[in-house]
Coordinates of N, CA and C in Angstrom, one line a residue:
M148 N 89.5 96.1 129.5 CA 89.9 97.7 129.6 C 88.8 98.4 129.5
N149 N 88.8 99.3 130.7 CA 87.7 100.6 130.5 C 88.5 101.6 129.6
V150 N 87.9 102.0 128.5 CA 88.6 102.7 127.3 C 87.8 104.0 127.3
V151 N 88.5 105.2 127.5 CA 88.1 106.6 127.2 C 88.3 107.0 125.9
V152 N 87.1 107.3 125.2 CA 87.6 107.8 123.8 C 87.2 109.2 123.7
I153 N 88.4 110.0 123.7 CA 88.6 111.5 123.4 C 88.2 111.9 121.9
G154 N 87.3 112.4 121.5 CA 86.6 112.9 120.3 C 85.5 111.7 119.9
A155 N 84.9 111.4 120.9 CA 83.8 110.4 120.5 C 82.8 110.7 119.6
N156 N 82.4 112.0 119.4 CA 81.6 112.3 118.3 C 82.0 112.5 117.1
G157 N 83.4 112.4 116.9 CA 84.2 112.4 115.6 C 83.5 111.2 114.7
Q158 N 84.0 111.3 113.5 CA 83.5 110.1 112.6 C 84.3 109.1 113.0
I159 N 85.6 108.8 113.2 CA 86.3 107.5 113.6 C 85.8 107.2 115.1
G160 N 85.7 108.4 115.9 CA 85.0 108.2 117.2 C 83.9 107.7 117.4
R161 N 83.0 107.7 116.6 CA 81.7 107.0 116.6 C 81.7 105.6 116.3
H162 N 82.5 105.4 115.3 CA 82.9 103.9 114.8 C 83.4 103.2 115.9
L163 N 84.4 103.9 116.7 CA 85.1 103.2 118.0 C 84.2 103.1 119.0
V164 N 83.4 104.0 119.4 CA 82.4 103.6 120.5 C 81.5 102.5 120.4
N165 N 81.2 102.5 119.0 CA 80.1 101.4 118.8 C 81.0 100.0 118.9
Q166 N 82.0 99.9 118.2 CA 82.7 98.7 118.4 C 83.4 98.2 119.7
L167 N 83.6 99.2 120.5 CA 84.0 98.9 121.8 C 82.6 98.6 122.6
Q168 N 81.6 99.2 122.5 CA 80.3 98.9 123.1 C 80.0 97.5 122.7
A169 N 80.3 97.1 121.7 CA 79.9 95.5 121.1 C 81.0 94.5 121.6
N170 N 82.1 95.2 122.2 CA 83.2 94.1 122.4 C 83.2 93.8 123.9
E171 N 83.1 92.4 124.1 CA 82.8 91.8 125.5 C 84.1 92.1 126.4
Q172 N 85.3 92.4 125.7 CA 86.5 92.3 126.4 C 86.7 94.0 127.0
H173 N 86.0 94.8 126.3 CA 86.3 96.2 126.9 C 84.9 96.9 127.4
E174 N 85.2 98.0 128.3 CA 84.0 99.0 128.5 C 84.4 100.2 127.9
V175 N 83.4 101.2 127.5 CA 83.9 102.3 126.6 C 83.4 103.6 127.5
T176 N 83.8 104.5 127.6 CA 83.4 105.8 128.0 C 83.5 107.0 126.9
A177 N 82.6 107.5 126.6 CA 82.6 108.4 125.5 C 83.0 109.9 126.1
M178 N 83.9 110.5 125.5 CA 84.2 111.9 126.2 C 83.8 112.8 125.1
V179 N 82.9 113.8 125.3 CA 82.3 114.8 124.4 C 82.3 116.3 125.2
R180 N 82.0 117.1 124.5 CA 82.0 118.4 124.9 C 80.8 119.2 124.9
K181 N 79.8 118.7 124.5 CA 78.4 119.2 124.6 C 77.2 118.4 125.2
E182 N 76.6 119.0 125.8 CA 75.6 118.1 126.8 C 74.5 117.2 126.0
E183 N 74.2 118.0 124.9 CA 73.5 117.3 123.8 C 73.9 116.0 123.4
Q184 N 75.3 116.1 123.0 CA 75.9 114.9 122.7 C 76.1 113.8 123.7
Q185 N 76.3 114.3 125.0 CA 76.2 113.4 126.0 C 74.7 112.7 126.2
K186 N 74.0 113.4 126.4 CA 72.6 112.9 126.3 C 72.0 112.1 125.2
E187 N 72.6 111.9 124.2 CA 72.2 111.1 123.0 C 73.0 109.9 123.3
L188 N 74.2 109.8 123.6 CA 75.2 108.8 123.9 C 74.4 107.9 124.9
E189 N 74.1 108.7 125.8 CA 73.5 107.8 127.2 C 72.3 107.4 126.8
A190 N 71.4 107.9 125.9 CA 70.1 107.3 125.5 C 70.3 106.1 124.8
N191 N 71.5 105.8 124.2 CA 71.8 104.7 123.3 C 72.6 103.7 124.4
G192 N 72.7 103.9 125.6 CA 73.2 102.9 126.4 C 74.8 102.9 126.6
V193 N 75.3 104.3 126.1 CA 76.7 104.5 126.2 C 77.2 105.6 127.3
N194 N 78.1 105.0 128.3 CA 78.4 105.9 129.3 C 79.3 107.2 128.6
A195 N 79.0 108.6 129.2 CA 79.6 109.3 128.5 C 80.0 110.6 129.7
V196 N 81.1 111.4 129.3 CA 81.5 112.3 130.3 C 81.8 113.7 129.4
L197 N 81.4 114.7 130.0 CA 81.8 115.9 129.5 C 83.1 116.5 129.8
A198 N 83.8 117.1 128.8 CA 85.2 117.6 129.1 C 85.5 118.2 127.6
D199 N 86.5 119.4 127.8 CA 86.6 120.3 126.9 C 88.1 120.3 126.6
L200 N 88.6 119.8 125.5 CA 90.1 120.0 125.2 C 90.7 121.4 125.5
E201 N 89.9 122.2 125.2 CA 90.2 123.8 125.4 C 90.2 124.3 126.7
G202 N 89.8 123.2 127.7 CA 89.9 123.5 129.0 C 91.0 123.2 129.9
S203 N 91.0 122.9 131.1 CA 92.2 122.6 131.9 C 92.4 121.2 131.9
I204 N 93.7 120.8 132.3 CA 94.2 119.5 132.4 C 93.6 118.8 133.4
S205 N 93.1 119.7 134.5 CA 92.6 118.9 135.6 C 91.1 118.6 135.1
D206 N 90.4 119.1 134.5 CA 89.1 118.8 134.0 C 89.3 117.5 133.0
L207 N 90.2 117.5 132.2 CA 90.5 116.2 131.5 C 90.9 115.0 132.5
E208 N 91.8 115.2 133.4 CA 92.0 114.3 134.3 C 90.7 113.8 134.9
D209 N 89.8 114.6 135.4 CA 88.7 114.1 136.1 C 87.9 113.1 135.4
A210 N 87.8 113.5 133.9 CA 87.1 112.6 132.9 C 87.8 111.4 132.7
L211 N 89.2 111.1 133.1 CA 89.7 110.0 132.6 C 89.9 109.0 133.9
K212 N 89.6 109.5 135.1 CA 89.8 108.6 136.2 C 89.1 107.4 136.3
G213 N 89.8 106.3 136.6 CA 89.3 105.0 136.6 C 89.3 104.3 135.2
A214 N 89.9 104.9 134.2 CA 90.3 104.3 133.0 C 91.4 103.4 133.0
D215 N 91.5 102.6 132.2 CA 92.4 101.8 131.8 C 93.4 102.1 130.5
A216 N 92.7 102.9 129.7 CA 93.3 103.2 128.4 C 92.6 104.6 127.8
V217 N 93.3 105.1 127.1 CA 92.9 106.4 126.3 C 93.0 106.3 124.9
V218 N 92.2 106.8 124.2 CA 92.2 106.8 122.7 C 92.1 108.2 122.4
F219 N 92.7 108.9 121.7 CA 92.7 110.4 121.2 C 92.3 110.4 119.9
T220 N 91.2 110.7 119.5 CA 90.5 110.6 118.1 C 89.9 112.0 117.9
A221 N 90.3 112.8 118.5 CA 89.6 114.3 118.6 C 90.4 115.0 117.3
G222 N 89.8 116.1 116.7 CA 90.4 116.9 115.6 C 89.5 118.0 115.5
S223 N 90.2 119.0 115.0 CA 89.5 120.4 114.9 C 88.6 120.5 113.7
G224 N 88.9 119.4 112.6 CA 88.1 119.3 111.6 C 88.6 120.1 110.4
G225 N 88.3 119.8 109.1 CA 88.8 120.6 108.0 C 88.2 122.1 107.9
H226 N 87.1 122.2 108.5 CA 86.4 123.4 108.3 C 86.9 124.7 109.1
T227 N 88.0 124.4 110.1 CA 88.4 125.3 110.9 C 89.9 125.8 110.6
G228 N 90.5 126.8 111.0 CA 91.8 127.4 110.7 C 92.9 127.0 111.4
P229 N 94.1 127.2 111.3 CA 95.3 126.8 111.8 C 95.2 127.1 113.6
D230 N 94.4 128.2 113.9 CA 94.3 128.4 115.2 C 93.6 127.3 115.9
K231 N 92.6 126.9 115.6 CA 91.9 125.5 116.3 C 92.7 124.2 116.0
T232 N 93.4 124.3 114.8 CA 94.3 123.2 114.8 C 95.5 123.1 115.9
L233 N 96.0 124.5 116.4 CA 96.7 124.5 117.3 C 96.3 124.2 118.7
L234 N 95.1 124.5 118.8 CA 94.4 124.4 120.3 C 93.9 122.9 120.4
I235 N 93.3 122.2 119.3 CA 92.6 120.8 119.6 C 93.8 119.9 119.2
D236 N 94.2 120.0 117.9 CA 95.1 118.8 117.5 C 96.5 118.7 118.2
L237 N 96.9 119.9 118.5 CA 98.2 119.9 119.3 C 98.2 120.0 120.9
D238 N 97.8 121.3 121.3 CA 97.6 121.5 122.6 C 96.5 120.6 123.4
G239 N 95.5 120.0 122.6 CA 94.4 119.2 123.2 C 94.9 117.9 123.5
A240 N 95.9 117.5 122.7 CA 96.4 116.2 122.7 C 97.5 116.1 124.0
V241 N 98.4 117.2 123.8 CA 99.2 117.4 124.9 C 98.8 117.5 126.2
K242 N 97.6 118.2 126.3 CA 96.9 118.1 127.7 C 96.4 116.9 128.0
S243 N 95.8 116.2 127.2 CA 95.4 114.8 127.4 C 96.3 113.7 127.7
I244 N 97.4 113.9 127.2 CA 98.6 113.1 127.7 C 99.0 113.3 129.1
A245 N 99.1 114.8 129.5 CA 99.3 115.2 130.9 C 98.2 114.5 131.9
A246 N 97.0 114.6 131.3 CA 96.0 114.2 132.1 C 96.0 112.6 132.4
A247 N 96.4 111.9 131.3 CA 96.4 110.3 131.5 C 97.5 110.1 132.5
K248 N 98.7 110.9 132.4 CA 99.8 110.6 133.3 C 99.3 110.9 134.6
N249 N 98.6 112.0 135.0 CA 98.1 112.3 136.2 C 97.1 111.5 136.8
A250 N 96.1 110.9 135.9 CA 95.6 109.8 136.4 C 95.8 108.6 136.5
K251 N 97.2 108.4 136.1 CA 97.8 107.0 136.0 C 97.2 106.0 135.0
V252 N 96.9 106.5 133.8 CA 96.2 105.8 132.8 C 97.3 105.6 132.0
N253 N 98.0 104.4 132.0 CA 99.3 103.9 131.3 C 99.2 103.9 129.7
R254 N 98.2 103.4 129.3 CA 97.7 102.9 127.8 C 97.3 104.1 126.9
F255 N 97.9 104.7 125.8 CA 97.2 105.7 125.3 C 97.4 105.4 123.8
V256 N 96.4 105.3 122.9 CA 96.6 105.3 121.5 C 96.1 106.5 120.9
M257 N 96.9 107.1 120.0 CA 96.8 108.3 119.3 C 96.3 108.0 117.9
V258 N 95.2 108.7 117.4 CA 95.1 108.7 116.1 C 95.9 110.0 115.3
S259 N 96.7 109.7 114.6 CA 97.4 110.7 114.0 C 97.2 110.9 112.4
A260 N 98.3 111.3 111.7 CA 98.0 111.4 110.4 C 99.1 110.6 109.4
F261 N 98.8 110.2 108.2 CA 99.8 109.7 107.6 C 101.0 110.2 107.4
Q262 N 102.1 109.4 107.6 CA 103.3 110.0 107.6 C 103.8 111.1 108.2
A263 N 103.1 111.2 109.6 CA 103.3 112.5 110.2 C 104.6 112.7 110.9
H264 N 105.1 111.3 111.1 CA 106.6 111.3 111.5 C 107.7 111.6 110.6
N265 N 107.5 111.7 109.2 CA 108.2 111.9 108.2 C 108.2 113.4 107.6
R266 N 108.9 114.3 108.1 CA 108.7 115.7 107.8 C 108.9 116.0 106.2
D267 N 109.8 115.1 105.4 CA 110.1 115.4 104.1 C 108.5 115.1 103.4
S268 N 107.9 114.1 103.8 CA 106.6 113.7 103.2 C 105.4 114.9 103.0
W269 N 105.5 115.8 104.0 CA 104.6 116.8 104.0 C 105.2 118.3 104.0
A270 N 106.5 118.4 103.3 CA 107.2 119.6 103.4 C 106.4 120.7 102.6
D271 N 105.8 120.3 101.4 CA 105.0 121.2 100.5 C 103.5 120.9 100.9
S272 N 102.8 120.3 101.7 CA 101.5 119.9 101.9 C 100.6 121.3 102.1
P273 N 99.5 121.1 101.5 CA 98.6 122.3 101.8 C 98.1 122.2 103.2
I274 N 98.1 121.2 103.9 CA 97.7 121.0 105.3 C 98.9 121.1 106.2
K275 N 99.9 122.0 105.9 CA 101.2 121.6 106.6 C 100.9 122.0 108.2
P276 N 100.2 122.9 108.6 CA 100.0 123.5 109.9 C 99.2 122.0 110.8
Y277 N 98.1 121.5 110.1 CA 97.9 120.2 110.6 C 99.0 119.1 110.8
M278 N 99.6 118.7 109.9 CA 100.8 117.8 109.9 C 101.9 118.3 110.9
V279 N 102.1 119.7 110.9 CA 103.0 119.9 112.3 C 102.5 119.7 113.6
A280 N 101.0 120.0 113.6 CA 100.4 119.8 114.9 C 100.3 118.4 115.2
K281 N 100.1 117.2 114.2 CA 100.0 116.2 114.5 C 101.5 115.4 115.0
H282 N 102.5 116.1 114.0 CA 103.9 115.6 114.4 C 104.3 115.7 115.9
F283 N 104.0 117.0 116.3 CA 104.5 117.3 117.8 C 103.7 116.8 119.0
A284 N 102.4 116.5 118.7 CA 101.7 115.8 119.5 C 102.3 114.4 119.6
D285 N 102.5 113.8 118.6 CA 103.2 112.5 118.6 C 104.5 112.6 119.3
E286 N 105.2 113.3 119.2 CA 106.5 113.6 119.7 C 106.3 113.5 121.2
A287 N 105.2 114.6 121.6 CA 105.0 114.7 123.2 C 104.6 113.3 123.7
L288 N 103.9 112.4 123.0 CA 103.5 111.2 123.3 C 104.6 110.0 123.6
I289 N 105.4 110.2 122.4 CA 106.8 109.5 122.5 C 107.5 109.4 123.7
H290 N 107.7 110.7 124.1 CA 108.5 111.2 125.1 C 107.8 111.2 126.6
S291 N 106.6 110.6 126.7 CA 105.7 110.8 127.8 C 106.0 109.6 129.0
G292 N 106.4 108.6 128.3 CA 106.8 107.6 129.4 C 105.6 106.6 129.5
L293 N 104.4 106.7 128.6 CA 103.2 106.0 128.5 C 103.4 104.9 127.7
D294 N 102.7 103.9 127.8 CA 102.5 102.7 126.7 C 101.7 103.3 125.6
Y295 N 102.3 103.8 124.7 CA 101.6 104.5 123.6 C 101.6 103.7 122.3
T296 N 100.5 103.9 121.5 CA 100.6 103.4 120.1 C 100.1 104.7 119.2
I297 N 100.7 104.8 118.1 CA 100.3 106.0 117.4 C 100.0 105.4 115.7
V298 N 98.4 105.5 115.5 CA 98.1 105.1 114.4 C 97.8 106.1 113.5
R299 N 98.7 105.8 112.2 CA 98.6 107.0 111.2 C 97.9 106.5 110.0
P300 N 96.5 106.7 109.9 CA 95.7 106.3 108.6 C 96.0 107.2 107.6
G301 N 95.9 106.6 106.4 CA 95.8 107.3 105.1 C 94.5 108.2 105.0
G302 N 94.3 108.4 103.8 CA 93.0 109.2 103.4 C 91.6 108.3 103.7
L303 N 90.9 109.2 104.5 CA 89.9 108.6 105.5 C 88.7 108.5 104.5
Q304 N 87.9 107.2 104.4 CA 86.8 107.1 103.7 C 85.6 106.6 104.5
N305 N 84.4 107.2 103.9 CA 83.2 106.9 104.7 C 82.5 105.5 104.4
E306 N 83.1 104.8 103.5 CA 82.5 103.4 103.1 C 82.6 102.5 104.2
S307 N 81.9 101.5 104.0 CA 81.9 100.4 105.1 C 83.3 99.7 105.1
G308 N 83.6 99.5 106.2 CA 85.1 98.5 106.4 C 85.0 97.3 105.6
T309 N 86.1 96.8 105.4 CA 86.2 95.5 104.7 C 87.1 94.7 105.7
G310 N 87.5 94.9 106.7 CA 88.3 94.2 107.6 C 89.6 93.8 107.0
K311 N 90.0 94.5 105.9 CA 91.3 94.0 105.4 C 92.2 95.2 105.4
V312 N 93.4 95.2 105.9 CA 94.4 96.5 106.0 C 95.7 96.2 105.8
Q313 N 96.4 97.3 105.7 CA 97.8 97.0 105.5 C 98.6 98.1 106.6
A314 N 99.5 97.5 107.5 CA 99.8 98.2 108.7 C 101.3 98.0 108.6
S315 N 102.1 99.4 108.7 CA 103.4 99.2 108.7 C 104.2 100.6 109.0
E316 N 105.5 100.7 109.5 CA 106.0 102.0 109.8 C 106.2 102.9 108.7
N317 N 106.2 102.4 107.6 CA 106.2 103.3 106.6 C 105.6 102.7 105.3
L318 N 104.8 103.2 104.7 CA 103.8 102.8 103.5 C 103.6 104.0 102.5
E319 N 103.4 103.5 101.2 CA 102.8 104.2 100.1 C 101.6 104.8 100.4
R320 N 101.4 106.2 100.0 CA 100.0 106.5 100.4 C 98.9 105.8 99.7
G321 N 97.8 105.7 100.6 CA 96.5 105.0 100.1 C 95.4 105.6 101.1
S322 N 94.3 104.8 101.2 CA 93.1 105.3 101.8 C 92.8 104.1 102.6
I323 N 91.7 104.5 103.4 CA 91.2 103.4 104.5 C 89.9 104.0 104.9
P324 N 88.7 103.0 104.7 CA 87.6 103.4 105.7 C 87.7 103.6 107.1
R325 N 86.9 104.7 107.7 CA 87.0 105.0 109.1 C 86.8 103.7 110.1
E326 N 85.8 102.9 109.4 CA 85.4 101.8 110.3 C 86.6 100.9 110.5
D327 N 87.4 100.7 109.6 CA 88.6 99.6 109.5 C 89.5 100.3 110.5
V328 N 89.8 101.7 110.5 CA 90.6 102.3 111.5 C 90.1 102.1 112.9
A329 N 88.9 102.2 113.1 CA 88.4 101.9 114.5 C 88.8 100.3 115.0
A330 N 88.4 99.4 114.0 CA 88.7 98.2 114.2 C 90.1 98.0 114.4
V331 N 90.9 98.5 114.1 CA 92.5 98.2 114.3 C 92.8 98.8 115.6
I332 N 92.3 100.0 115.9 CA 92.4 100.5 117.2 C 91.9 99.6 118.4
V333 N 90.6 98.7 118.4 CA 90.3 98.0 119.0 C 91.1 96.9 119.3
E334 N 91.6 96.5 118.2 CA 92.5 95.2 118.3 C 93.9 95.8 118.9
A335 N 94.3 96.9 118.7 CA 95.6 97.1 119.3 C 95.6 97.5 120.7
L336 N 94.6 97.6 121.2 CA 94.4 98.2 122.5 C 95.1 97.3 123.6
A337 N 95.1 96.2 123.5 CA 95.4 94.9 124.5 C 96.7 94.4 123.8
A338 N 97.2 94.8 122.7 CA 98.3 94.1 121.9 C 99.8 94.7 122.2
E339 N 100.1 94.2 123.3 CA 101.5 94.7 123.7 C 102.8 94.6 122.6
N340 N 102.5 94.2 121.6 CA 103.6 94.1 120.3 C 103.3 95.5 119.8
T341 N 102.4 96.2 120.1 CA 102.3 97.5 119.4 C 102.5 98.9 120.5
Y342 N 102.9 98.6 121.5 CA 103.1 99.4 122.6 C 104.7 99.9 122.2
Q343 N 104.8 101.4 122.4 CA 105.9 102.2 121.8 C 106.2 102.1 120.3
K344 N 105.1 102.3 119.6 CA 105.2 102.0 118.3 C 104.2 102.8 117.6
G345 N 104.6 103.3 116.3 CA 103.7 103.9 115.4 C 103.7 103.5 114.2
F346 N 102.6 103.4 113.4 CA 102.4 103.0 112.0 C 101.5 103.7 111.2
D347 N 102.0 103.7 109.9 CA 100.9 103.9 108.7 C 99.9 102.9 108.8
L348 N 98.5 103.2 108.2 CA 97.7 102.3 108.0 C 96.6 102.6 106.8
I349 N 96.5 101.8 106.0 CA 95.9 101.7 104.7 C 95.0 100.5 104.4
A350 N 94.2 100.6 103.7 CA 93.4 99.4 103.0 C 94.5 98.4 102.7
G351 N 94.1 97.0 102.7 CA 95.4 96.2 102.2 C 94.6 94.8 102.3
E352 N 95.4 93.6 102.3 CA 94.9 92.4 102.4 C 95.0 91.5 103.6
D353 N 95.5 92.1 104.6 CA 95.5 91.3 105.9 C 94.3 91.8 106.7
A354 N 93.9 90.5 107.3 CA 93.0 90.7 108.2 C 93.3 91.7 109.5
V355 N 92.6 92.4 110.1 CA 92.9 93.4 111.2 C 93.8 92.7 112.1
S356 N 93.3 91.5 112.6 CA 94.1 90.8 113.7 C 95.5 90.4 113.2
D357 N 95.6 90.0 112.0 CA 97.0 89.4 111.4 C 97.8 90.9 111.3
A358 N 97.3 92.0 110.7 CA 98.0 93.0 110.4 C 98.6 93.6 111.9
V359 N 97.7 93.7 112.9 CA 98.3 94.1 114.2 C 99.2 93.3 114.9
R360 N 99.1 91.8 114.7 CA 100.0 91.2 115.2 C 101.5 91.1 114.6
K361 N 101.5 91.8 113.1 CA 102.7 91.8 112.4 C 103.4 93.3 112.8
I362 N 102.7 94.1 113.6 CA 103.4 95.5 113.9 C 104.9 95.4 114.7

């Protein structure tokens, strides 16, 4: 697969680009919004395209042309307010879904948030605007007609990945290294049993390939 990673300069995105670059079954294109990011990636041998999630759908569509799959792992970040959450995590995701459809890219993997599908779990959350954005971005993908997979990781850690995870539609809260989230995405890309499904993801006892196979 030729995979476009939206949010390639993010913390999960960087792991994902590196893992896809090293994977003989896939080719990767990193989508970033700054020229210096593009130049840095290209200097490291990574194909990169410029596009802005606050730009037009047609600009995003141009960035996705020729791709077989899209992974949306962009986010406004914890240092921004609800306005950027609305523009990036919700509208940026929805525009990316529309762009994928227009570009006839049928495979779409969304990096969401733990239990984003379960309103009761974040009714009193201090990051409720973020959870709302993720919830409705996921809903847009579910109803898009694309071959989607929604990955809902728990608390994200910067520790090295262990290659051991737990994945299921509903899990008790836990944490997971970002490197392992990326590994699950790589494994899930071509795993048709993950199509039209969403799942929570935390550290566990299953090898990544086994966890994905059980979805």
